[in-house]
Amino acid sequence: MTKNTETLIEFAGRELGELEPLSFEQYLELLRQKPAGQLRSAAAYLLDTFDYFGSSTMETPTGKTRRFALFDAEFAGGLGKVAGQEQAQQAIYRLLNNFAREGRTTRLILLHGPNGSAKTSIIRAIAQAVEHYATTDEGRMYAFRWIFPAERVARGQIGFSEGGKATSAPSGNESYAHLPASEIEAVLECDCRDHPLLLLPRKLRLKLVEEFKSEDKLAGDFMLPHYLDRGDLCAKCRRIFDSLLASYGGDFGQVLRHVQVLRIYPSLRYRRCMATVEPQMHVDAGEQQVTASRSLASLPPSIAHLALFEFHGPLVDANRGMLEFNDMLKRPVDTFKYLLSTCETGQVALARSTLFVDTVFIASTNELLLDAFKEYPDFVSFKGRLELVRVPYLRKVSEEVEIYRSQFPPSRLGKHLAPHTFDLAALWAVLTRLKKPQAAGFEGELKQVVERLTPIDLAWLYDRGQTPPKLSSQLSRELLASLPKLYRQQGPQYEGRMGASAREVQMILMNAAQQPDRKCVSPLGLFEEVESLLQDKSLYAFLQQQPDGDYQNHPKLLDYVRDYYLDLLEEEAADAMGLVTEKDYL
């Protein structure tokens, strides 16, 4: 075995060593060391994930904005990066902050916007960051399961028969958590991954918090999250707990011997503390009896006689984490009415029991479905439990370019990429999304300037802070000062609601790469594909809009892009020859 192989195995051993189970007493010691990290709600955990990766304040032509580093996905090599969308990021962060302060998630976060505007990408980026954060020391999260020792270890306790030679297994009040597999008869998982602290009576939980406050381990105004304050074990764990307590004659310490605490790692892929609900026609949680299963025949009689039910479904899988409803409003409204009470109480009523959940609910939908939902008779009831976060198409060329550069490495296109191709594709996409500015909120000469802004003027104003040519310095300053107001103009038909999506532009680029008569992917091939797309208005809603001057006039918008490309070629040729262009005098 080589030294490198030994080092690799040693490293893997250290990593896997963190999976070593704890007894309940060991977990309490860990809790005493860092109580704040273990007494978090799901919303606080997500909030800490945002804070762990940090943020930065950016000065842009449209004003100051805060960007959270988790959306850059540097920890994943940039895979899953979300370009732009800082306003949506900040809105989600504010809501998580509110939920964390309240101690529970009281509303569902609904990301709405046109198709292909990165709603799902935002949710995936958060999930990916949570998965990474959970591997750090700050992101430790624990759950528990029940351990039932072999007959020779239990020596007649909890319903096992007498007999069998005792081994060197735990005695007295020592935990069964560290028993070797050969001495374990049965293991029962907690399907809901309940917090280990829920094993303690509520009075003891509150007493612990007060102790931590008196020792300055928690802030004086710290409030225990609703899930840990008012919550309880899932029905299966509660029945096991109560049965064990009765079997041991009320000896609480003996019950805790059966508890094994494990570190858990949230995972969207394995539906561990995170899950996705696709549009479908059934409830998102269920239960089925498990004690009838032959695989659990080795349970002690005092437990085997119980009618234990196994909980399943996305709502169960996502407990203590985040549940995503993908294209939520494609489902019949009645299938998610339960969220009205679940968001308010943190409980889900099933046929035979009630689940206590601690989950951040986040969903996505497009604008057409949201408009239809607003006409629904019960929308007012839902609105009280919804927080709408707008996710429009990007309106800055430099941000749009980032998408294509990350999505199209040289190997994917299969051909050489000519200069400026991505920039021109991004410019065309942004131009299709811009709306004629509302000049009513401006006065004097500035109002006239706003009215005269062309789509290309507005695009460079948003992206570069570049004012139109031949504008006086005074008006340029006034226009730049009013740019944040111009950029944030609201309304149901907001800017960025319609236009070419990044998906459609990616399709155009892929088609341009397939042109057999061209040796590279060039702006000329791009223009040909855009012209071809403009011929089929029935497939693309943004082509069916009525032009407003040059805005939404798609043949004219393509001309703007062509003219800009010719200007670029002229400037580059002049630079190469050391000549001065007309623009240099402006």
Coordinates of C-alpha atoms in Angstrom, one line a residue:
M1 CA 0.0 0.0 0.0
T2 CA 1.5 3.4 -1.0
K3 CA 1.8 6.3 1.3
N4 CA -0.7 8.3 -0.6
T5 CA -3.2 5.5 -0.3
E6 CA -2.6 5.2 3.4
T7 CA -3.1 8.9 3.8
L8 CA -6.3 8.8 1.8
I9 CA -7.7 5.9 4.0
E10 CA -6.6 7.7 7.1
F11 CA -8.4 10.9 6.0
A12 CA -11.6 8.9 5.2
G13 CA -11.4 7.2 8.6
R14 CA -11.3 10.6 10.3
E15 CA -14.3 11.8 8.2
L16 CA -16.3 8.7 8.9
G17 CA -15.3 8.9 12.6
E18 CA -17.7 11.8 12.9
L19 CA -20.5 9.4 12.3
E20 CA -19.8 7.6 15.6
P21 CA -23.0 7.5 17.6
L22 CA -23.5 9.2 20.9
S23 CA -25.4 8.2 24.0
F24 CA -28.0 10.7 25.2
E25 CA -25.8 11.7 28.0
Q26 CA -22.9 12.5 25.6
Y27 CA -25.3 14.5 23.5
L28 CA -26.3 16.6 26.5
E29 CA -22.6 17.3 27.2
L30 CA -22.2 18.5 23.6
L31 CA -25.4 20.6 24.0
R32 CA -23.9 22.2 27.1
Q33 CA -20.8 23.2 25.2
K34 CA -22.6 24.9 22.2
P35 CA -26.3 25.2 23.1
A36 CA -27.1 27.9 20.5
G37 CA -26.1 25.7 17.6
Q38 CA -28.3 22.9 18.8
L39 CA -31.4 24.9 19.8
R40 CA -32.1 26.3 16.4
S41 CA -35.3 26.1 14.4
A42 CA -35.2 25.1 10.7
A43 CA -35.5 28.7 9.7
A44 CA -32.6 29.7 12.0
Y45 CA -30.5 26.9 10.5
L46 CA -31.1 28.2 7.0
L47 CA -30.4 31.8 8.2
D48 CA -27.1 30.6 9.7
T49 CA -26.3 28.9 6.4
F50 CA -26.6 32.3 4.6
D51 CA -24.5 34.0 7.2
Y52 CA -21.8 31.2 7.2
F53 CA -20.9 31.9 3.6
G54 CA -21.2 35.7 4.1
S55 CA -22.3 38.5 1.8
S56 CA -21.0 41.6 0.1
T57 CA -22.4 45.0 -0.7
M58 CA -22.1 45.9 -4.4
E59 CA -22.2 49.4 -5.9
T60 CA -24.1 49.2 -9.1
P61 CA -25.6 51.9 -11.4
T62 CA -29.1 50.9 -10.1
G63 CA -28.0 51.4 -6.5
K64 CA -26.4 49.5 -3.7
T65 CA -27.3 45.8 -3.4
R66 CA -26.3 42.9 -1.2
R67 CA -25.3 39.6 -2.6
F68 CA -25.0 36.4 -0.6
A69 CA -22.0 34.3 -1.3
L70 CA -23.8 31.0 -1.1
F71 CA -25.4 31.8 -4.5
D72 CA -21.9 31.9 -6.0
A73 CA -21.4 28.3 -5.0
E74 CA -17.6 28.6 -4.7
F75 CA -17.7 25.7 -2.3
A76 CA -19.0 23.5 -5.2
G77 CA -16.6 24.9 -7.8
G78 CA -19.2 27.3 -9.1
L79 CA -21.6 24.5 -10.0
G80 CA -25.2 25.8 -9.4
K81 CA -24.2 29.5 -9.3
V82 CA -27.2 31.9 -9.6
A83 CA -26.4 35.0 -11.7
G84 CA -28.0 38.2 -10.4
Q85 CA -31.3 38.0 -8.5
E86 CA -30.0 39.9 -5.5
Q87 CA -33.4 41.4 -4.7
A88 CA -34.9 37.9 -4.4
Q89 CA -32.0 36.7 -2.3
Q90 CA -32.5 39.6 0.1
A91 CA -36.2 39.0 0.3
I92 CA -35.7 35.3 1.2
Y93 CA -33.1 36.3 3.8
R94 CA -35.4 38.8 5.4
L95 CA -38.2 36.3 5.6
L96 CA -35.9 33.6 7.2
N97 CA -34.8 36.3 9.7
N98 CA -38.4 37.0 10.6
F99 CA -39.2 33.3 11.0
A100 CA -36.1 32.8 13.2
R101 CA -37.1 35.6 15.4
E102 CA -40.7 34.3 15.7
G103 CA -39.3 30.8 16.6
R104 CA -41.2 29.1 13.8
T105 CA -42.1 29.2 10.1
T106 CA -45.5 30.9 9.9
R107 CA -45.7 31.4 6.1
L108 CA -44.8 29.7 2.9
I109 CA -42.3 31.5 0.7
L110 CA -43.7 31.6 -2.9
L111 CA -41.1 32.5 -5.6
H112 CA -43.0 33.7 -8.6
G113 CA -41.9 34.8 -12.0
P114 CA -41.8 33.8 -15.7
N115 CA -40.7 30.4 -16.7
G116 CA -36.9 30.0 -16.7
S117 CA -36.2 32.9 -14.4
A118 CA -34.1 30.9 -11.9
K119 CA -36.7 30.2 -9.3
T120 CA -35.8 26.5 -9.0
S121 CA -32.1 27.4 -9.3
I122 CA -32.3 29.7 -6.2
I123 CA -33.9 26.9 -4.2
R124 CA -31.3 24.4 -5.4
A125 CA -28.5 26.8 -4.5
I126 CA -29.9 27.1 -0.9
A127 CA -30.2 23.3 -0.6
Q128 CA -26.7 22.8 -1.9
A129 CA -25.3 25.3 0.6
V130 CA -27.2 23.6 3.5
E131 CA -25.7 20.3 2.5
H132 CA -22.2 21.8 2.7
Y133 CA -22.9 23.8 5.9
A134 CA -24.1 20.6 7.6
T135 CA -20.6 19.1 7.2
T136 CA -19.0 21.9 9.2
D137 CA -18.6 22.1 12.9
E138 CA -21.0 25.0 13.0
G139 CA -23.7 23.1 11.1
R140 CA -23.9 20.0 13.3
M141 CA -27.3 18.5 13.4
Y142 CA -28.5 15.5 15.4
A143 CA -31.3 13.0 15.5
F144 CA -31.8 9.8 17.4
R145 CA -33.0 6.2 17.1
W146 CA -33.9 3.3 19.4
I147 CA -31.5 0.5 20.2
F148 CA -32.8 -2.8 21.5
P149 CA -30.0 -5.2 22.7
A150 CA -29.8 -8.9 22.1
E151 CA -31.5 -11.2 24.6
R152 CA -28.2 -12.2 26.3
V153 CA -27.4 -8.5 26.8
A154 CA -30.8 -7.4 28.1
R155 CA -31.0 -10.3 30.5
G156 CA -34.8 -10.4 30.8
Q157 CA -35.5 -6.7 30.8
I158 CA -38.1 -4.9 28.6
G159 CA -39.9 -8.1 27.7
F160 CA -36.9 -10.3 26.7
S161 CA -37.0 -13.8 28.2
E162 CA -34.6 -14.8 30.9
G163 CA -31.5 -16.9 30.1
G164 CA -28.5 -16.5 28.0
K165 CA -25.1 -15.8 29.2
A166 CA -24.4 -12.1 29.9
T167 CA -21.6 -10.5 27.9
S168 CA -19.4 -7.5 28.6
A169 CA -22.3 -5.3 27.6
P170 CA -23.4 -2.2 29.4
S171 CA -24.7 -2.7 33.0
G172 CA -26.5 -0.4 35.4
N173 CA -27.3 2.8 33.7
E174 CA -24.8 2.6 30.9
S175 CA -26.2 3.3 27.4
Y176 CA -26.8 0.7 24.7
A177 CA -25.7 3.4 22.1
H178 CA -22.2 1.9 21.7
L179 CA -23.1 -1.8 21.5
P180 CA -21.5 -3.7 18.6
A181 CA -23.8 -4.8 15.9
S182 CA -23.6 -8.5 17.1
E183 CA -25.2 -7.5 20.4
I184 CA -28.1 -5.5 18.9
E185 CA -31.3 -7.3 18.3
A186 CA -33.3 -4.5 16.7
V187 CA -33.1 -0.8 15.7
L188 CA -36.1 1.5 15.2
E189 CA -35.5 4.7 13.3
C190 CA -37.3 7.9 14.0
D191 CA -38.9 8.6 10.6
C192 CA -39.3 12.3 11.4
R193 CA -35.7 12.7 12.6
D194 CA -37.0 14.3 15.8
H195 CA -34.7 16.5 17.8
P196 CA -33.1 14.5 20.7
L197 CA -34.1 17.2 23.2
L198 CA -37.8 16.2 22.6
L199 CA -37.0 13.1 24.7
L200 CA -37.0 15.4 27.8
P201 CA -40.2 16.7 29.3
R202 CA -41.0 20.3 28.5
K203 CA -40.2 21.5 32.0
L204 CA -36.7 20.1 31.8
R205 CA -36.2 21.6 28.3
L206 CA -37.1 25.0 29.7
K207 CA -35.0 24.5 32.8
L208 CA -32.0 23.7 30.6
V209 CA -32.5 26.9 28.6
E210 CA -32.6 29.0 31.8
E211 CA -29.4 27.3 33.0
F212 CA -27.6 28.2 29.7
K213 CA -28.8 31.7 30.1
S214 CA -27.5 32.0 33.6
E215 CA -24.1 30.6 32.4
D216 CA -24.1 33.2 29.6
K217 CA -24.1 30.5 27.0
L218 CA -27.3 31.9 25.6
A219 CA -28.4 35.5 25.2
G220 CA -30.8 36.7 27.9
D221 CA -33.6 37.3 25.3
F222 CA -33.2 33.8 23.7
M223 CA -36.5 32.1 23.1
L224 CA -36.7 28.3 22.5
P225 CA -38.1 27.6 19.0
H226 CA -41.8 26.7 19.0
Y227 CA -40.9 23.1 17.8
L228 CA -38.7 22.5 20.9
D229 CA -40.9 24.4 23.3
R230 CA -44.4 23.1 22.4
G231 CA -43.5 20.2 20.1
D232 CA -43.4 16.5 21.0
L233 CA -42.1 13.2 19.7
C234 CA -43.7 11.6 16.7
A235 CA -46.4 9.1 17.5
K236 CA -44.2 6.1 17.0
C237 CA -41.4 7.4 19.2
R238 CA -43.9 8.5 21.8
R239 CA -45.4 5.0 22.0
I240 CA -42.0 3.4 22.3
F241 CA -41.0 5.9 25.0
D242 CA -44.1 5.4 27.0
S243 CA -44.0 1.6 26.7
L244 CA -40.3 1.5 27.8
L245 CA -41.1 3.8 30.7
A246 CA -43.9 1.5 31.9
S247 CA -41.7 -1.6 31.5
Y248 CA -39.0 0.0 33.6
G249 CA -41.4 1.1 36.3
G250 CA -41.0 4.8 35.5
D251 CA -37.2 4.8 35.5
F252 CA -36.4 7.6 33.0
G253 CA -32.7 6.8 33.0
Q254 CA -33.3 3.2 31.8
V255 CA -35.4 4.5 28.9
L256 CA -32.5 6.8 27.8
R257 CA -30.2 3.8 27.7
H258 CA -32.0 2.8 24.5
V259 CA -31.4 6.1 22.8
Q260 CA -28.6 6.4 20.2
V261 CA -27.9 9.9 18.9
L262 CA -26.5 10.3 15.4
R263 CA -25.2 13.2 13.4
I264 CA -27.4 13.7 10.3
Y265 CA -26.5 15.4 7.1
P266 CA -29.3 17.1 5.2
S267 CA -29.5 15.9 1.6
L268 CA -32.0 16.8 -1.2
R269 CA -30.9 13.7 -3.2
Y270 CA -31.6 11.3 -0.3
R271 CA -34.6 13.3 1.0
R272 CA -33.0 13.8 4.3
C273 CA -34.3 17.0 6.0
M274 CA -34.9 18.4 2.5
A275 CA -37.4 17.2 -0.1
T276 CA -39.2 18.3 -3.3
V277 CA -42.9 17.9 -3.9
E278 CA -43.7 17.7 -7.6
P279 CA -47.2 18.5 -9.0
Q280 CA -49.3 15.5 -8.1
M281 CA -52.7 14.5 -6.7
H282 CA -52.1 13.1 -3.2
V283 CA -51.2 14.3 0.3
D284 CA -47.6 14.9 1.1
A285 CA -47.4 12.6 4.2
G286 CA -48.7 9.2 5.2
E287 CA -48.3 6.4 7.7
Q288 CA -48.3 2.6 7.5
Q289 CA -48.1 -0.1 10.2
V290 CA -44.6 -1.6 10.7
T291 CA -44.9 -3.9 13.7
A292 CA -46.6 -6.5 11.5
S293 CA -43.4 -6.8 9.4
R294 CA -41.4 -10.0 9.9
S295 CA -38.2 -8.0 9.7
L296 CA -39.1 -6.5 13.1
A297 CA -40.1 -9.8 14.7
S298 CA -37.1 -9.6 17.0
L299 CA -38.5 -6.6 18.9
P300 CA -39.1 -7.3 22.6
P301 CA -42.7 -8.3 23.5
S302 CA -43.2 -5.0 25.4
I303 CA -42.7 -3.1 22.2
A304 CA -43.9 -5.7 19.6
H305 CA -47.4 -5.5 20.9
L306 CA -47.7 -1.8 20.1
A307 CA -49.4 -0.7 16.9
L308 CA -46.5 1.2 15.5
F309 CA -46.8 3.2 12.3
E310 CA -44.1 4.4 10.0
F311 CA -44.4 7.9 8.6
H312 CA -43.5 8.7 5.1
G313 CA -43.8 11.3 2.4
P314 CA -42.0 14.6 1.5
L315 CA -43.4 16.4 4.5
V316 CA -41.9 13.8 6.8
D317 CA -38.6 13.6 4.9
A318 CA -38.2 17.4 5.0
N319 CA -38.7 17.8 8.8
R320 CA -36.1 20.0 10.4
G321 CA -35.1 21.4 7.0
M322 CA -36.7 22.7 3.9
L323 CA -39.6 21.5 1.7
E324 CA -39.9 22.7 -1.9
F325 CA -43.1 22.7 -3.8
N326 CA -42.1 22.7 -7.4
D327 CA -44.7 24.5 -9.7
M328 CA -47.0 24.5 -6.7
L329 CA -50.0 26.0 -8.4
K330 CA -50.1 23.3 -11.0
R331 CA -51.7 21.1 -8.3
P332 CA -55.4 21.4 -7.4
V333 CA -55.7 24.0 -4.6
D334 CA -57.4 21.5 -2.3
T335 CA -54.3 19.3 -2.2
F336 CA -52.3 21.9 -0.3
K337 CA -55.0 23.5 1.9
Y338 CA -53.5 21.7 4.8
L339 CA -50.6 24.2 4.6
L340 CA -52.9 26.9 6.0
S341 CA -53.0 25.2 9.4
T342 CA -49.6 23.6 9.2
C343 CA -47.9 27.0 8.8
E344 CA -49.9 28.4 11.7
T345 CA -49.5 25.5 14.2
G346 CA -46.5 23.5 13.0
Q347 CA -48.7 20.4 13.0
V348 CA -50.0 18.0 10.4
A349 CA -53.1 15.9 11.2
L350 CA -53.0 12.4 9.8
A351 CA -55.6 9.6 10.1
R352 CA -54.3 8.2 13.4
S353 CA -51.9 10.8 14.8
T354 CA -50.5 14.3 14.6
L355 CA -47.1 15.2 13.3
F356 CA -45.1 18.1 14.8
V357 CA -42.9 19.5 12.1
D358 CA -40.2 22.2 11.9
T359 CA -39.9 23.0 8.3
V360 CA -39.3 26.0 6.0
F361 CA -41.8 25.8 3.2
I362 CA -40.7 27.3 -0.1
A363 CA -42.5 27.0 -3.5
S364 CA -42.3 28.2 -7.1
T365 CA -44.9 29.1 -9.7
N366 CA -45.2 31.1 -12.9
E367 CA -47.1 34.3 -13.3
L368 CA -50.0 32.9 -15.3
L369 CA -50.8 30.4 -12.6
L370 CA -50.5 33.0 -9.9
D371 CA -52.8 35.4 -11.7
A372 CA -55.4 32.5 -12.0
F373 CA -54.9 31.7 -8.3
K374 CA -55.6 35.3 -7.3
E375 CA -59.1 34.8 -8.7
Y376 CA -59.7 31.7 -6.5
P377 CA -62.4 32.4 -3.8
D378 CA -60.1 31.3 -1.0
F379 CA -57.1 33.3 -2.1
V380 CA -57.5 35.8 0.7
S381 CA -57.1 32.9 3.2
F382 CA -54.0 31.7 1.5
K383 CA -52.6 35.2 1.1
G384 CA -52.3 35.4 4.9
R385 CA -50.0 32.4 4.8
L386 CA -48.0 33.3 1.7
E387 CA -45.0 35.6 1.2
L388 CA -44.6 36.4 -2.4
V389 CA -41.0 36.9 -3.7
R390 CA -40.7 38.1 -7.3
V391 CA -38.0 36.5 -9.5
P392 CA -38.0 38.3 -12.9
Y393 CA -35.8 37.7 -15.8
L394 CA -32.4 39.5 -15.6
R395 CA -32.2 43.0 -16.9
K396 CA -28.5 43.5 -16.8
V397 CA -26.4 42.2 -19.8
S398 CA -23.3 41.4 -17.7
E399 CA -25.4 39.2 -15.4
E400 CA -27.1 37.4 -18.3
V401 CA -23.7 36.7 -19.9
E402 CA -22.6 34.8 -16.7
I403 CA -25.3 32.2 -17.4
Y404 CA -24.1 31.4 -20.9
R405 CA -20.5 31.3 -19.9
S406 CA -21.2 28.8 -17.1
Q407 CA -23.6 26.7 -19.2
F408 CA -21.4 26.5 -22.3
P409 CA -17.9 25.4 -21.7
P410 CA -16.0 24.9 -25.0
S411 CA -16.6 21.1 -24.9
R412 CA -20.4 21.5 -24.9
L413 CA -20.6 23.6 -28.1
G414 CA -18.2 21.4 -29.9
K415 CA -17.0 24.3 -32.0
H416 CA -14.8 27.4 -31.6
L417 CA -16.7 30.3 -30.1
A418 CA -16.2 33.6 -31.9
P419 CA -15.7 36.7 -29.8
H420 CA -18.8 38.7 -28.6
T421 CA -21.2 35.8 -29.3
F422 CA -22.4 35.4 -25.7
D423 CA -22.4 39.2 -25.1
L424 CA -24.7 39.7 -28.1
A425 CA -26.9 36.8 -27.1
A426 CA -27.3 38.3 -23.7
L427 CA -27.9 41.8 -25.1
W428 CA -30.7 40.5 -27.3
A429 CA -32.3 38.6 -24.4
V430 CA -32.3 41.6 -22.2
L431 CA -33.7 43.9 -24.9
T432 CA -36.7 41.6 -25.3
R433 CA -37.5 42.0 -21.5
L434 CA -37.3 45.7 -21.2
K435 CA -40.5 47.9 -21.1
K436 CA -40.9 51.5 -22.0
P437 CA -40.1 53.5 -18.8
Q438 CA -43.0 55.3 -17.1
A439 CA -42.1 58.9 -17.3
A440 CA -45.0 60.1 -15.1
G441 CA -42.9 60.1 -12.0
F442 CA -40.4 62.5 -13.4
E443 CA -40.5 66.2 -14.1
G444 CA -39.1 68.8 -16.5
E445 CA -36.3 68.0 -18.9
L446 CA -35.6 64.7 -17.1
K447 CA -39.1 63.5 -18.0
Q448 CA -38.4 64.1 -21.7
V449 CA -35.1 62.3 -21.4
V450 CA -36.9 59.3 -19.9
E451 CA -39.5 59.3 -22.6
R452 CA -36.9 59.3 -25.3
L453 CA -34.8 56.4 -23.9
T454 CA -34.5 53.6 -26.5
P455 CA -34.2 50.0 -25.5
I456 CA -30.4 50.0 -26.1
D457 CA -30.1 53.2 -24.0
L458 CA -32.0 51.6 -21.2
A459 CA -30.0 48.4 -21.4
W460 CA -26.6 50.2 -21.0
L461 CA -28.0 52.5 -18.4
Y462 CA -29.0 49.5 -16.2
D463 CA -25.8 47.6 -16.9
R464 CA -23.0 50.2 -17.1
G465 CA -24.6 53.4 -15.9
Q466 CA -23.9 54.7 -19.4
T467 CA -26.1 57.6 -20.3
P468 CA -27.3 58.3 -23.9
P469 CA -24.8 60.1 -26.1
K470 CA -25.2 63.9 -26.6
L471 CA -26.9 64.3 -23.2
S472 CA -25.7 67.2 -21.1
S473 CA -23.6 66.5 -18.0
Q474 CA -26.3 68.0 -15.8
L475 CA -29.1 65.8 -17.3
S476 CA -26.7 62.8 -17.2
R477 CA -26.2 63.3 -13.4
E478 CA -30.0 63.7 -12.8
L479 CA -30.7 60.6 -14.9
L480 CA -28.1 58.5 -13.0
A481 CA -29.5 59.8 -9.7
S482 CA -33.0 58.7 -10.7
L483 CA -31.8 55.3 -12.0
P484 CA -32.7 53.3 -8.9
K485 CA -36.2 54.6 -9.0
L486 CA -36.4 53.8 -12.7
Y487 CA -35.1 50.3 -12.2
R488 CA -37.6 49.5 -9.4
Q489 CA -40.8 50.6 -11.1
Q490 CA -43.5 48.2 -10.0
G491 CA -46.8 47.0 -11.4
P492 CA -48.5 43.7 -12.3
Q493 CA -46.9 43.8 -15.8
Y494 CA -43.5 44.5 -14.4
E495 CA -40.3 44.7 -16.4
G496 CA -38.7 41.3 -16.7
R497 CA -42.0 39.5 -16.6
M498 CA -42.0 38.8 -20.4
G499 CA -39.2 38.2 -22.9
A500 CA -36.8 35.6 -24.1
S501 CA -35.8 33.2 -21.3
A502 CA -32.2 32.0 -20.7
R503 CA -33.4 28.5 -21.7
E504 CA -34.6 29.8 -25.1
V505 CA -31.3 31.6 -25.7
Q506 CA -29.4 28.5 -24.8
M507 CA -31.4 26.6 -27.4
I508 CA -30.5 29.3 -30.0
L509 CA -26.8 28.9 -29.2
M510 CA -27.0 25.2 -29.4
N511 CA -28.8 25.4 -32.8
A512 CA -26.2 27.9 -34.0
A513 CA -23.5 25.3 -33.1
Q514 CA -25.2 22.7 -35.3
Q515 CA -25.1 24.8 -38.5
P516 CA -23.0 22.5 -40.8
D517 CA -21.9 25.4 -43.1
R518 CA -20.2 27.3 -40.2
K519 CA -16.9 26.3 -38.6
C520 CA -17.6 28.2 -35.4
V521 CA -20.4 29.6 -33.3
S522 CA -20.4 33.2 -34.3
P523 CA -22.6 36.3 -34.0
L524 CA -23.8 35.8 -37.6
G525 CA -25.0 32.3 -36.8
L526 CA -26.7 33.7 -33.7
F527 CA -28.5 36.3 -35.8
E528 CA -29.7 33.7 -38.2
E529 CA -31.2 31.6 -35.4
V530 CA -32.9 34.6 -33.8
E531 CA -34.5 35.5 -37.1
S532 CA -35.7 31.9 -37.4
L533 CA -37.2 32.1 -33.9
L534 CA -39.0 35.4 -34.7
Q535 CA -40.9 33.7 -37.5
D536 CA -42.8 31.4 -35.2
K537 CA -44.8 33.8 -32.9
S538 CA -47.3 31.0 -31.9
L539 CA -44.6 29.2 -29.8
Y540 CA -43.3 32.2 -27.8
A541 CA -45.6 34.4 -25.7
F542 CA -43.2 37.3 -25.7
L543 CA -43.4 37.6 -29.5
Q544 CA -47.2 38.1 -29.2
Q545 CA -46.9 41.4 -27.4
Q546 CA -47.9 44.6 -29.0
P547 CA -44.9 46.9 -29.8
D548 CA -44.6 50.1 -27.7
G549 CA -42.5 52.2 -30.0
D550 CA -39.2 50.3 -30.3
Y551 CA -40.0 48.2 -27.1
Q552 CA -41.3 44.7 -27.9
N553 CA -40.6 45.5 -31.6
H554 CA -38.5 42.4 -32.0
P555 CA -37.2 42.9 -35.6
K556 CA -36.1 46.4 -34.4
L557 CA -34.5 45.0 -31.3
L558 CA -32.4 42.6 -33.4
D559 CA -31.4 45.6 -35.5
Y560 CA -30.1 47.3 -32.4
V561 CA -28.0 44.2 -31.6
R562 CA -26.6 44.1 -35.2
D563 CA -25.7 47.8 -35.1
Y564 CA -23.9 47.3 -31.7
Y565 CA -22.0 44.4 -33.2
L566 CA -20.9 46.6 -36.2
D567 CA -19.8 49.3 -33.8
L568 CA -17.7 46.8 -31.9
L569 CA -16.0 45.6 -35.1
E570 CA -15.4 49.2 -36.2
E571 CA -13.8 50.0 -32.8
E572 CA -11.6 46.9 -32.8
A573 CA -10.5 47.5 -36.4
A574 CA -9.6 51.1 -35.5
D575 CA -7.7 50.0 -32.4
A576 CA -5.7 47.5 -34.5
M577 CA -4.8 50.2 -37.0
G578 CA -4.2 52.9 -34.4
L579 CA -7.1 55.0 -35.9
V580 CA -9.5 57.3 -34.1
T581 CA -13.2 56.7 -34.4
E582 CA -16.0 59.2 -34.4
K583 CA -17.0 58.1 -30.9
D584 CA -13.7 59.2 -29.5
Y585 CA -14.7 62.8 -30.1
L586 CA -18.0 62.5 -28.4

